[in-house]
Amino acid sequence: MGNEAFGYLDVGPGEPVLAGKQLGLVPRHAWGRKRGESEQEEGKFHFLPLRIVGNFAYFQSEESVNPPGRPTVIAAGGFFGFSRAGFQSHRPAVPAVTNIAAYRFARLDGLKALRERLIEFCKDRGLKGTILLAPEGINLFVAGDTVGVEELLWELRALPGLEELMPKYSESDEQPFSRMLVRLKKEIIAFGVDGIDPATYTSPRLEAKQLKQWLDEGKPVILYDTRNDYEVKLGTFRNAIPAGIDHFRHFPEAVAKLPPEMKDAPVVTFCTGGIRCEKAAPFMEQAGFREVYQLEGGILKYFEEVGGDHYDGECFVFDQRVGVDPALRETGSAVCFACQAPLTAEEQEDTRYMADISCPHCYRSDADKMEERIAARHEALKRVTSPLPGSVPHENRRPIRIPGDLAGRPILEVLETLFVHVPREQWLGHLAAGHVLDPRGAAASPEQPTREGEEWQRIVPGMIEPAVNADVQVLHEDEAIIVLNKPAPLPMHACGRYNRNTLTHFLHEAWHPEKPRPAHRLDANTTGLVVCARTRHFAKLLQPQFSRGEVKKVYLAKVIGHPEKDAFTIDAAIADEATSLGARELDESGLSAKTDFKVLRRDVDGTALLEVQPLTGRTNQIRIHLWHAGFPIVGDPVYLPEGKRGERQTLGFGDPAMCLHAWKLEFRHPSSGQRVAFEVGVAWEEGEGSAAV
């Protein structure tokens, strides 16, 4: 007899099932008649829904002794024409958890009050899951003990419009939901198209058996899968046309792309359980399709009634099972935790599948991840530098910290000592205008005394900064460091006429709330590699490597003249204090400075390309050493040919480049401790390498 069991059923409210009329019973549902009604009184028969679960049957009767709207529980033991054990062979014991899924389009109102009532109702019965309420109806997935679930259904069926709410049942050993949610929505299935109201009109329904007959007969019909691509991936009807969408909101766009000739053909829409087709099919009619059907109950109902004929694969379901086969058995499919894509058993064997991390659909190599991260950084840099932040007038407040050796002196004297390139008269003008503030924020007088550690401020009102080259390129980024290709002219830090138009300001804005910290410096006119630490912790591990001389730095320099030797070293100390333009001089009593040079090429235009390796890290070291050797760098605005000095320190935007480029860097990674090397080519010397790690 397959899944059917036959017994005798004659029911009365609250009474045991007695011998009587012989009826066919299926494990889940049965229909009975009220006691006392004879076979001859067929017109008076009242067939009642009867749900058989383990030792109990549930039905609703007007004569019920229970409160209105509540199911009557009838003992069912012994009412079959065979033993209880025989019945159990067809129907297992009561499951730990009963799961229901149901929807109904109906005009609902008073949703806020209904929401509160249902939350309390479900929590009182230990039910969990989600109920969506909208003016257009209800959609729910709920699980709990059998009695609580049935009581919820009778509670809902008491609402006008939900009298015929019929769920799909399943059982599970464990509760699949973690909490009970009742949510108010604009729609129970998001669509966003006006004029589609399944409560008042929906397209003709096609029964599963009828569809199978059409397909068996080869009737010319178009099957249109309204589900999302990730659902279709697990299986669909043979020769069906997928909508090609990742969300049901995009369904109207998919329909607009269908060929015009489809509008004259019979179209059967289908989805998992039928709810989406309640809107999809009428929309297609509205769009001009003349013969549109919706598969009643969706794929799951088709599986239940006719099996898997004409269907390839399995059906994606929105619960812990992920997928079911045509026998409605759970398959081995899983869902990727990262991207929510359904995965077949074969895909779960793929090396790119790592539970809770990735799958073949979302796996990205480290190189791919970095490429995406770098692209996002470039977009952020473009956003914060267009327009240049320093091009907007602003008040610039520059801190001035008083060193111990100048403490007690008047502020004017301190300023003259700290900023030797600024004339005394200029400082007097700033003081007279109230643009120098003491630690209390008050305007300072020239003779006002200072104290060690105090922070004074210099105000520059309505400041508009010179334009700079903001084409900062990110070459590498990981959890500890950022490696950049710095353009020129671009100062690294706030100084002189530059405050916001600086590399540091750009980085702080683009990486907000992070504040990347450059581990070393390049001149504003020098291009090339800059490495930054992403946190203070990594800065403490990275910056000392530069100060201790542990970092291998290699530059490219194009110089005026041809050095005689192919390789040479300059070991000459450099003054610690700057001249009026911030430049430096060789000074025997200054800081030791040593640089190695190697000639790579001597060009016919009188220039030469040098590979330069500074062994110390003094300000302007490479430029000064080459200048004093008689080979100034091409484009240097300060250290000019014939030993002359320029009148400006920083190039203007659009000026010919100063041909000094930080080409290579090698250091110990602050996170792994391993030596890493970076290299980047230069625009003015095409072919000399490219961005590489």
C-alpha positions as semicolon CSV with decimal commas, in nm:
position;residue;x (nm);y (nm);z (nm)
1;M;0,000;0,000;0,000
2;G;0,301;0,228;-0,023
3;N;0,280;0,522;0,212
4;E;-0,096;0,480;0,264
5;A;-0,258;0,311;0,561
6;F;-0,625;0,211;0,580
7;G;-0,833;0,222;0,895
8;Y;-1,180;0,290;1,034
9;L;-1,271;0,643;1,127
10;D;-1,582;0,784;1,297
11;V;-1,503;1,091;1,498
12;G;-1,676;1,304;1,753
13;P;-1,535;1,610;1,928
14;G;-1,300;1,507;2,204
15;E;-1,384;1,136;2,166
16;P;-1,161;0,843;2,076
17;V;-1,170;0,734;1,714
18;L;-1,421;0,448;1,681
19;A;-1,494;0,185;1,421
20;G;-1,703;0,309;1,136
21;K;-1,669;0,411;0,776
22;Q;-1,357;0,284;0,604
23;L;-1,142;0,571;0,469
24;G;-0,798;0,599;0,312
25;L;-0,547;0,760;0,550
26;V;-0,206;0,900;0,461
27;P;0,062;0,945;0,727
28;R;0,021;1,321;0,754
29;H;-0,339;1,412;0,663
30;A;-0,679;1,238;0,678
31;W;-1,036;1,347;0,631
32;G;-1,322;1,229;0,854
33;R;-1,689;1,296;0,909
34;K;-1,879;1,391;1,222
35;R;-2,018;1,112;1,428
36;G;-2,382;1,029;1,368
37;E;-2,386;1,120;1,000
38;S;-2,477;0,824;0,784
39;E;-2,357;0,737;0,438
40;Q;-2,707;0,815;0,305
41;E;-2,687;1,172;0,435
42;E;-2,408;1,264;0,194
43;G;-2,535;1,617;0,162
44;K;-2,477;1,663;0,533
45;F;-2,126;1,522;0,538
46;H;-1,871;1,760;0,688
47;F;-1,519;1,649;0,603
48;L;-1,269;1,780;0,854
49;P;-0,891;1,815;0,819
50;L;-0,728;1,558;1,043
51;R;-0,352;1,562;1,103
52;I;-0,201;1,236;1,226
53;V;0,119;1,272;1,428
54;G;0,235;0,978;1,634
55;N;-0,039;0,893;1,885
56;F;-0,255;1,198;1,815
57;A;-0,488;1,334;1,551
58;Y;-0,602;1,696;1,530
59;F;-0,922;1,832;1,381
60;Q;-1,149;2,136;1,417
61;S;-1,521;2,107;1,477
62;E;-1,799;2,356;1,543
63;E;-1,903;2,121;1,826
64;S;-1,558;2,127;1,981
65;V;-1,557;2,144;2,359
66;N;-1,232;2,337;2,340
67;P;-1,225;2,719;2,319
68;P;-1,316;2,850;1,974
69;G;-1,030;2,844;1,728
70;R;-0,837;2,575;1,915
71;P;-0,783;2,224;1,773
72;T;-0,941;1,925;1,941
73;V;-0,695;1,650;2,023
74;I;-0,831;1,302;1,967
75;A;-0,659;0,989;2,087
76;A;-0,588;0,782;1,779
77;G;-0,448;0,466;1,930
78;G;-0,610;0,141;1,810
79;F;-0,846;0,294;1,558
80;F;-0,675;0,133;1,259
81;G;-0,765;-0,210;1,135
82;F;-0,416;-0,330;1,216
83;S;-0,187;-0,311;1,516
84;R;-0,023;0,002;1,648
85;A;0,312;-0,149;1,554
86;G;0,192;-0,185;1,198
87;F;0,102;0,182;1,186
88;Q;0,443;0,280;1,320
89;S;0,604;0,103;1,026
90;H;0,441;0,368;0,809
91;R;0,465;0,660;1,047
92;P;0,759;0,722;1,284
93;A;0,717;0,844;1,639
94;V;0,650;1,210;1,714
95;P;0,948;1,416;1,587
96;A;1,135;1,644;1,821
97;V;1,059;1,951;1,609
98;T;0,781;2,022;1,361
99;N;0,863;2,275;1,088
100;I;0,605;2,464;0,884
101;A;0,634;2,699;0,590
102;A;0,331;2,889;0,464
103;Y;0,223;3,203;0,287
104;R;-0,107;3,363;0,201
105;F;-0,188;3,679;0,011
106;A;-0,472;3,860;0,188
107;R;-0,559;4,213;0,293
108;L;-0,431;4,249;0,650
109;D;-0,457;4,549;0,881
110;G;-0,372;4,631;1,241
111;L;-0,029;4,483;1,181
112;K;0,152;4,647;1,473
113;A;-0,092;4,507;1,727
114;L;-0,093;4,171;1,549
115;R;0,285;4,162;1,559
116;E;0,293;4,210;1,936
117;R;0,023;3,947;1,986
118;L;0,202;3,689;1,770
119;I;0,538;3,748;1,939
120;E;0,385;3,679;2,278
121;F;0,180;3,386;2,144
122;C;0,483;3,215;1,989
123;K;0,717;3,276;2,281
124;D;0,461;3,134;2,523
125;R;0,471;2,811;2,320
126;G;0,845;2,800;2,266
127;L;0,816;2,851;1,891
128;K;1,102;2,995;1,689
129;G;1,140;3,121;1,335
130;T;1,027;3,419;1,130
131;I;0,684;3,557;1,046
132;L;0,661;3,836;0,789
133;L;0,349;4,053;0,802
134;A;0,257;4,301;0,532
135;P;-0,060;4,471;0,411
136;E;-0,061;4,215;0,128
137;G;-0,044;3,903;0,348
138;I;0,174;3,670;0,555
139;N;0,483;3,457;0,495
140;L;0,623;3,236;0,769
141;F;0,881;2,975;0,862
142;V;0,825;2,847;1,216
143;A;0,939;2,545;1,415
144;G;0,858;2,397;1,755
145;D;0,665;2,118;1,920
146;T;0,366;1,984;1,729
147;V;0,094;2,117;1,958
148;G;0,242;2,467;1,963
149;V;0,274;2,475;1,584
150;E;-0,085;2,359;1,535
151;E;-0,213;2,616;1,782
152;L;-0,032;2,889;1,589
153;L;-0,197;2,777;1,266
154;W;-0,544;2,786;1,420
155;E;-0,466;3,128;1,566
156;L;-0,370;3,257;1,222
157;R;-0,667;3,094;1,047
158;A;-0,896;3,295;1,274
159;L;-0,780;3,611;1,094
160;P;-0,999;3,732;0,805
161;G;-0,839;3,626;0,478
162;L;-0,619;3,356;0,631
163;E;-0,890;3,093;0,682
164;E;-0,737;2,871;0,412
165;L;-0,375;2,911;0,519
166;M;-0,221;2,570;0,444
167;P;0,141;2,502;0,542
168;K;0,405;2,263;0,416
169;Y;0,525;2,035;0,696
170;S;0,861;1,881;0,767
171;E;1,027;1,737;1,073
172;S;1,373;1,772;1,221
173;D;1,560;1,640;1,519
174;E;1,677;1,986;1,620
175;Q;1,534;2,338;1,627
176;P;1,664;2,506;1,307
177;F;1,602;2,861;1,430
178;S;1,771;3,052;1,710
179;R;1,496;3,303;1,793
180;M;1,140;3,412;1,717
181;L;1,098;3,714;1,490
182;V;0,780;3,881;1,369
183;R;0,861;4,154;1,121
184;L;0,651;4,417;0,947
185;K;0,728;4,457;0,577
186;K;0,596;4,649;0,280
187;E;0,571;4,318;0,091
188;I;0,597;3,957;0,203
189;I;0,806;3,892;-0,108
190;A;1,003;4,196;-0,221
191;F;0,911;4,296;-0,576
192;G;0,856;4,671;-0,580
193;V;0,614;4,689;-0,875
194;D;0,287;4,877;-0,844
195;G;-0,033;4,718;-0,969
196;I;0,056;4,359;-0,875
197;D;-0,182;4,238;-0,602
198;P;-0,207;3,858;-0,567
199;A;-0,480;3,898;-0,306
200;T;-0,718;4,019;-0,578
201;Y;-0,574;3,862;-0,893
202;T;-0,311;3,612;-0,988
203;S;-0,244;3,413;-1,304
204;P;-0,400;3,072;-1,374
205;R;-0,251;2,791;-1,168
206;L;-0,119;2,478;-1,332
207;E;-0,125;2,157;-1,130
208;A;0,191;1,947;-1,117
209;K;0,022;1,649;-1,284
210;Q;-0,101;1,869;-1,568
211;L;0,248;2,009;-1,628
212;K;0,396;1,660;-1,633
213;Q;0,133;1,552;-1,885
214;W;0,217;1,848;-2,109
215;L;0,587;1,767;-2,090
216;D;0,524;1,396;-2,149
217;E;0,322;1,482;-2,460
218;G;0,585;1,728;-2,582
219;K;0,344;2,019;-2,579
220;P;0,522;2,338;-2,690
221;V;0,548;2,527;-2,364
222;I;0,818;2,755;-2,223
223;L;0,932;2,690;-1,867
224;Y;1,054;3,010;-1,702
225;D;1,256;2,980;-1,381
226;T;1,191;3,290;-1,168
227;R;1,448;3,199;-0,899
228;N;1,788;3,349;-0,833
229;D;2,095;3,218;-1,014
230;Y;2,239;3,054;-0,704
231;E;1,917;2,850;-0,667
232;V;1,905;2,751;-1,033
233;K;2,262;2,627;-1,001
234;L;2,151;2,323;-0,797
235;G;1,886;2,216;-1,045
236;T;1,594;2,316;-1,266
237;F;1,348;2,179;-1,521
238;R;1,504;2,048;-1,839
239;N;1,528;2,320;-2,107
240;A;1,392;2,585;-1,868
241;I;1,492;2,946;-1,924
242;P;1,649;3,100;-1,610
243;A;1,562;3,459;-1,525
244;G;1,932;3,530;-1,470
245;I;1,888;3,738;-1,155
246;D;2,051;3,758;-0,813
247;H;1,745;3,907;-0,641
248;F;1,374;3,891;-0,717
249;R;1,362;4,272;-0,732
250;H;1,548;4,242;-1,063
251;F;1,282;4,019;-1,221
252;P;1,117;4,305;-1,418
253;E;1,452;4,382;-1,582
254;A;1,492;4,016;-1,676
255;V;1,146;4,004;-1,836
256;A;1,225;4,316;-2,039
257;K;1,517;4,128;-2,200
258;L;1,308;3,830;-2,314
259;P;1,258;3,790;-2,691
260;P;0,928;3,938;-2,822
261;E;0,818;3,603;-2,973
262;M;0,784;3,457;-2,621
263;K;0,480;3,678;-2,565
264;D;0,270;3,460;-2,797
265;A;0,378;3,125;-2,650
266;P;0,240;2,950;-2,340
267;V;0,473;3,023;-2,048
268;V;0,479;2,832;-1,719
269;T;0,653;3,018;-1,440
270;F;0,789;2,825;-1,145
271;C;0,985;2,878;-0,824
272;T;1,058;2,682;-0,506
273;G;0,719;2,688;-0,336
274;G;0,504;2,914;-0,553
275;I;0,512;3,248;-0,370
276;R;0,729;3,434;-0,620
277;C;0,517;3,323;-0,913
278;E;0,213;3,481;-0,745
279;K;0,370;3,810;-0,853
280;A;0,595;3,704;-1,141
281;A;0,318;3,556;-1,355
282;P;0,077;3,854;-1,330
283;F;0,368;4,087;-1,402
284;M;0,444;3,897;-1,722
285;E;0,079;3,927;-1,822
286;Q;0,103;4,298;-1,751
287;A;0,413;4,309;-1,974
288;G;0,219;4,167;-2,270
289;F;0,262;3,789;-2,237
290;R;-0,068;3,641;-2,347
291;E;-0,071;3,293;-2,190
292;V;0,104;3,270;-1,854
293;Y;0,061;3,001;-1,589
294;Q;0,213;2,953;-1,246
295;L;0,310;2,608;-1,126
296;E;0,088;2,537;-0,826
297;G;0,303;2,477;-0,517
298;G;0,626;2,523;-0,710
299;I;0,901;2,266;-0,754
300;L;0,846;2,111;-0,412
301;K;0,481;2,033;-0,487
302;Y;0,586;1,892;-0,824
303;F;0,836;1,663;-0,649
304;E;0,572;1,555;-0,397
305;E;0,305;1,472;-0,654
306;V;0,490;1,345;-0,963
307;G;0,857;1,303;-0,867
308;G;1,155;1,420;-1,070
309;D;1,043;1,360;-1,428
310;H;1,170;1,632;-1,664
311;Y;1,378;1,784;-1,381
312;D;1,758;1,778;-1,359
313;G;1,935;1,807;-1,025
314;E;1,792;1,904;-0,690
315;C;1,592;2,194;-0,548
316;F;1,747;2,464;-0,333
317;V;1,547;2,523;-0,015
318;F;1,576;2,805;0,237
319;D;1,638;2,602;0,549
320;Q;1,906;2,391;0,708
321;R;1,871;2,121;0,440
322;V;2,002;2,347;0,157
323;G;1,886;2,107;-0,113
324;V;1,632;1,825;-0,160
325;D;1,607;1,563;-0,432
326;P;1,285;1,469;-0,616
327;A;1,202;1,230;-0,332
328;L;1,220;1,532;-0,098
329;R;1,520;1,382;0,078
330;E;1,796;1,608;0,202
331;T;2,097;1,604;-0,032
332;G;2,463;1,650;0,047
333;S;2,463;2,011;-0,067
334;A;2,587;2,284;0,165
335;V;2,595;2,662;0,170
336;C;2,916;2,864;0,171
337;F;2,933;3,065;0,491
338;A;3,117;3,348;0,316
339;C;2,910;3,404;-0,001
340;Q;2,596;3,193;0,067
341;A;2,636;3,005;-0,262
342;P;2,494;2,650;-0,260
343;L;2,764;2,387;-0,296
344;T;2,736;2,038;-0,437
345;A;2,922;1,749;-0,276
346;E;3,179;1,772;-0,556
347;E;3,236;2,142;-0,492
348;Q;3,287;2,070;-0,123
349;E;3,582;1,850;-0,222
350;D;3,745;2,140;-0,410
351;T;4,067;2,265;-0,248
352;R;3,926;2,618;-0,257
353;Y;3,644;2,518;-0,024
354;M;3,728;2,595;0,338
355;A;3,442;2,577;0,585
356;D;3,335;2,920;0,711
357;I;3,598;3,087;0,488
358;S;3,558;3,036;0,112
359;C;3,434;2,818;-0,172
360;P;3,512;2,781;-0,545
361;H;3,270;3,068;-0,617
362;C;3,411;3,328;-0,378
363;Y;3,770;3,210;-0,328
364;R;4,024;3,475;-0,408
365;S;4,398;3,430;-0,406
366;D;4,610;3,665;-0,198
367;A;4,705;3,843;-0,520
368;D;4,338;3,889;-0,615
369;K;4,253;4,022;-0,270
370;M;4,539;4,271;-0,283
371;E;4,438;4,384;-0,631
372;E;4,084;4,457;-0,510
373;R;4,212;4,629;-0,196
374;I;4,451;4,846;-0,397
375;A;4,175;4,942;-0,642
376;A;3,960;5,054;-0,347
377;R;4,250;5,258;-0,206
378;H;4,303;5,432;-0,538
379;E;3,936;5,526;-0,546
380;A;3,963;5,666;-0,193
381;L;4,276;5,865;-0,282
382;K;4,106;6,003;-0,590
383;R;3,809;6,107;-0,379
384;V;4,014;6,295;-0,117
385;T;4,241;6,468;-0,370
386;S;3,977;6,590;-0,616
387;P;3,992;6,879;-0,568
388;L;4,319;6,912;-0,383
389;P;4,233;6,975;-0,016
390;G;4,485;7,260;0,005
391;S;4,321;7,444;-0,285
392;V;4,031;7,549;-0,060
393;P;4,109;7,855;0,160
394;H;4,157;7,746;0,520
395;E;4,318;7,854;0,845
396;N;4,638;7,663;0,898
397;R;4,761;7,633;1,257
398;R;5,122;7,518;1,277
399;P;5,254;7,396;1,614
400;I;5,584;7,534;1,746
401;R;5,734;7,333;2,033
402;I;5,995;7,506;2,253
403;P;6,317;7,300;2,289
404;G;6,508;7,292;2,616
405;D;6,812;7,483;2,488
406;L;6,592;7,780;2,392
407;A;6,371;7,785;2,702
408;G;6,349;8,123;2,875
409;R;6,428;8,324;2,562
410;P;6,176;8,567;2,405
411;I;5,951;8,408;2,145
412;L;6,093;8,629;1,867
413;E;6,444;8,501;1,936
414;V;6,318;8,143;1,947
415;L;6,145;8,183;1,611
416;E;6,454;8,333;1,449
417;T;6,666;8,045;1,578
418;L;6,427;7,768;1,476
419;F;6,346;7,913;1,133
420;V;6,670;8,071;1,011
421;H;6,543;8,101;0,654
422;V;6,258;8,336;0,763
423;P;6,365;8,703;0,800
424;R;6,321;8,880;1,136
425;E;6,091;9,141;0,981
426;Q;5,856;8,866;0,864
427;W;5,825;8,728;1,217
428;L;5,761;9,075;1,355
429;G;5,480;9,112;1,103
430;H;5,324;8,781;1,209
431;L;5,344;8,881;1,577
432;A;5,193;9,225;1,512
433;A;4,903;9,064;1,321
434;G;4,826;8,830;1,613
435;H;4,923;8,526;1,410
436;V;5,151;8,379;1,677
437;L;4,964;8,234;1,978
438;D;5,105;8,141;2,318
439;P;5,014;7,813;2,494
440;R;4,698;7,978;2,632
441;G;4,581;8,065;2,281
442;A;4,643;8,441;2,326
443;A;4,826;8,660;2,075
444;A;5,195;8,674;2,168
445;S;5,425;8,976;2,195
446;P;5,785;8,965;2,059
447;E;5,946;8,975;2,407
448;Q;5,716;8,721;2,571
449;P;5,930;8,454;2,745
450;T;5,904;8,084;2,667
451;R;5,928;7,762;2,866
452;E;6,065;7,421;2,773
453;G;5,806;7,187;2,619
454;E;5,546;7,458;2,555
455;E;5,348;7,438;2,232
456;W;5,291;7,771;2,057
457;Q;5,104;7,816;1,731
458;R;5,162;8,004;1,411
459;I;4,836;8,094;1,230
460;V;4,819;8,126;0,852
461;P;4,469;8,260;0,771
462;G;4,298;8,201;0,435
463;M;4,578;7,976;0,323
464;I;4,573;7,838;-0,031
465;E;4,850;7,589;-0,089
466;P;5,049;7,538;-0,409
467;A;4,927;7,261;-0,638
468;V;5,096;6,923;-0,609
469;N;5,099;6,593;-0,796
470;A;4,840;6,375;-0,619
471;D;4,890;6,064;-0,834
472;V;4,989;5,841;-0,541
473;Q;5,007;5,475;-0,645
474;V;4,958;5,192;-0,396
475;L;5,188;4,901;-0,483
476;H;5,133;4,672;-0,186
477;E;4,923;4,657;0,129
478;D;4,899;4,393;0,399
479;E;4,808;4,389;0,767
480;A;5,128;4,572;0,866
481;I;5,260;4,791;0,584
482;I;5,163;5,001;0,284
483;V;5,411;5,050;-0,001
484;L;5,357;5,353;-0,224
485;N;5,499;5,508;-0,538
486;K;5,518;5,877;-0,446
487;P;5,486;6,131;-0,728
488;A;5,650;6,474;-0,739
489;P;5,619;6,747;-0,646
490;L;5,455;6,627;-0,325
491;P;5,583;6,701;0,027
492;M;5,557;6,409;0,268
493;H;5,470;6,614;0,577
494;A;5,326;6,957;0,659
495;C;5,594;7,222;0,616
496;G;5,626;7,578;0,487
497;R;5,353;7,649;0,234
498;Y;5,213;7,296;0,254
499;N;4,973;7,159;0,511
500;R;4,690;6,965;0,347
501;N;4,857;6,911;0,011
502;T;5,090;6,653;0,161
503;L;5,127;6,277;0,137
504;T;5,054;6,228;0,507
505;H;4,730;6,427;0,489
506;F;4,618;6,231;0,182
507;L;4,686;5,900;0,356
508;H;4,507;5,995;0,677
509;E;4,199;6,100;0,481
510;A;4,193;5,801;0,244
511;W;4,263;5,541;0,515
512;H;4,043;5,700;0,784
513;P;4,015;5,608;1,068
514;E;4,361;5,455;1,026
515;K;4,661;5,688;1,022
516;P;4,941;5,530;0,818
517;R;5,287;5,638;0,936
518;P;5,567;5,683;0,678
519;A;5,875;5,502;0,808
520;H;6,118;5,735;0,624
521;R;6,122;6,050;0,412
522;L;6,168;6,150;0,053
523;D;6,218;6,506;-0,068
524;A;5,909;6,671;-0,213
525;N;6,082;6,661;-0,554
526;T;6,187;6,294;-0,530
527;T;5,967;6,018;-0,669
528;G;5,952;5,651;-0,581
529;L;5,910;5,401;-0,302
530;V;5,772;5,501;0,036
531;V;5,686;5,240;0,299
532;C;5,434;5,318;0,574
533;A;5,336;5,133;0,890
534;R;4,962;5,086;0,940
535;T;4,973;5,100;1,320
536;R;5,193;5,243;1,593
537;H;5,296;4,890;1,687
538;F;5,432;4,813;1,340
539;A;5,588;5,160;1,317
540;K;5,800;5,077;1,623
541;L;5,928;4,768;1,444
542;L;5,981;4,932;1,105
543;Q;6,113;5,285;1,160
544;P;6,418;5,182;1,371
545;Q;6,540;4,970;1,078
546;F;6,586;5,292;0,879
547;S;6,756;5,480;1,162
548;R;6,993;5,187;1,226
549;G;7,088;5,163;0,858
550;E;6,944;4,811;0,818
551;V;6,733;4,899;0,514
552;K;6,885;4,860;0,168
553;K;6,786;5,163;-0,040
554;V;6,869;5,198;-0,408
555;Y;6,794;5,510;-0,615
556;L;6,812;5,601;-0,981
557;A;6,961;5,942;-1,061
558;K;7,008;6,114;-1,393
559;V;7,296;6,361;-1,365
560;I;7,452;6,627;-1,580
561;G;7,797;6,508;-1,693
562;H;7,975;6,178;-1,729
563;P;8,161;6,045;-1,423
564;E;8,498;5,898;-1,522
565;K;8,477;5,593;-1,296
566;D;8,209;5,329;-1,339
567;A;8,177;5,300;-0,962
568;F;8,277;5,539;-0,686
569;T;8,199;5,634;-0,328
570;I;8,156;5,977;-0,171
571;D;8,220;5,999;0,203
572;A;8,161;6,360;0,311
573;A;7,989;6,497;0,623
574;I;7,685;6,722;0,582
575;A;7,591;7,020;0,798
576;D;7,314;6,957;1,048
577;E;7,159;7,303;1,001
578;A;6,987;7,430;0,688
579;T;7,064;7,743;0,489
580;S;6,810;8,016;0,411
581;L;6,626;7,795;0,159
582;G;6,642;7,484;0,374
583;A;6,938;7,348;0,176
584;R;7,246;7,181;0,321
585;E;7,624;7,220;0,280
586;L;7,919;6,986;0,321
587;D;8,068;7,041;0,665
588;E;8,360;6,847;0,812
589;S;8,213;6,897;1,159
590;G;7,867;6,793;1,045
591;L;7,694;6,456;1,031
592;S;7,875;6,169;0,862
593;A;7,735;6,081;0,519
594;K;7,841;5,809;0,275
595;T;7,699;5,717;-0,068
596;D;7,793;5,451;-0,325
597;F;7,746;5,525;-0,697
598;K;7,751;5,302;-1,006
599;V;7,722;5,428;-1,363
600;L;7,452;5,240;-1,554
601;R;7,467;5,440;-1,875
602;R;7,633;5,745;-2,030
603;D;7,402;5,916;-2,280
604;V;7,489;6,120;-2,586
605;D;7,305;6,424;-2,449
606;G;7,573;6,465;-2,183
607;T;7,377;6,304;-1,902
608;A;7,439;5,978;-1,720
609;L;7,215;5,734;-1,540
610;L;7,346;5,627;-1,200
611;E;7,249;5,361;-0,952
612;V;7,282;5,518;-0,608
613;Q;7,294;5,350;-0,268
614;P;7,304;5,584;0,034
615;L;7,472;5,414;0,330
616;T;7,353;5,685;0,567
617;G;7,032;5,886;0,569
618;R;7,103;6,260;0,578
619;T;6,874;6,530;0,439
620;N;6,947;6,589;0,066
621;Q;7,245;6,350;0,094
622;I;7,244;6,218;-0,265
623;R;7,178;6,560;-0,415
624;I;7,454;6,732;-0,215
625;H;7,716;6,462;-0,279
626;L;7,653;6,465;-0,654
627;W;7,643;6,848;-0,665
628;H;7,980;6,882;-0,491
629;A;8,123;6,610;-0,717
630;G;8,025;6,822;-1,017
631;F;7,735;6,605;-1,132
632;P;7,413;6,782;-1,026
633;I;7,085;6,596;-1,074
634;V;6,885;6,691;-1,381
635;G;6,594;6,916;-1,281
636;D;6,715;6,989;-0,924
637;P;6,577;7,337;-0,834
638;V;6,825;7,392;-0,547
639;Y;7,160;7,234;-0,641
640;L;7,229;7,379;-0,985
641;P;7,516;7,323;-1,232
642;E;7,848;7,506;-1,182
643;G;7,805;7,501;-0,804
644;K;7,520;7,753;-0,810
645;R;7,215;7,761;-0,581
646;G;6,853;7,791;-0,693
647;E;6,602;8,038;-0,547
648;R;6,327;7,787;-0,468
649;Q;6,313;7,462;-0,280
650;T;6,009;7,280;-0,425
651;L;5,923;7,239;-0,791
652;G;5,594;7,370;-0,920
653;F;5,328;7,132;-1,047
654;G;5,394;7,076;-1,417
655;D;5,765;7,167;-1,399
656;P;6,016;6,924;-1,555
657;A;6,091;6,642;-1,313
658;M;6,389;6,628;-1,083
659;C;6,547;6,300;-1,193
660;L;6,597;6,131;-0,857
661;H;6,388;5,822;-0,791
662;A;6,368;5,578;-0,499
663;W;6,396;5,261;-0,705
664;K;6,436;4,969;-0,463
665;L;6,380;4,898;-0,095
666;E;6,469;4,589;0,106
667;F;6,389;4,550;0,476
668;R;6,263;4,308;0,739
669;H;5,883;4,281;0,737
670;P;5,752;4,400;1,076
671;S;5,495;4,119;1,094
672;S;5,669;3,810;0,955
673;G;6,028;3,911;1,030
674;Q;6,128;3,796;0,678
675;R;6,329;4,012;0,439
676;V;6,109;4,164;0,168
677;A;6,205;4,366;-0,138
678;F;6,010;4,614;-0,351
679;E;6,094;4,782;-0,680
680;V;5,919;5,044;-0,892
681;G;6,008;5,197;-1,226
682;V;6,012;5,565;-1,311
683;A;5,831;5,759;-1,583
684;W;6,136;5,966;-1,687
685;E;6,343;5,649;-1,740
686;E;6,115;5,408;-1,923
687;G;6,224;5,049;-1,922
688;E;6,418;5,065;-1,595
689;G;6,202;4,816;-1,410
690;S;5,836;4,819;-1,318
691;A;5,632;4,790;-1,003
692;A;5,732;4,461;-0,845
693;V;5,757;4,287;-0,513
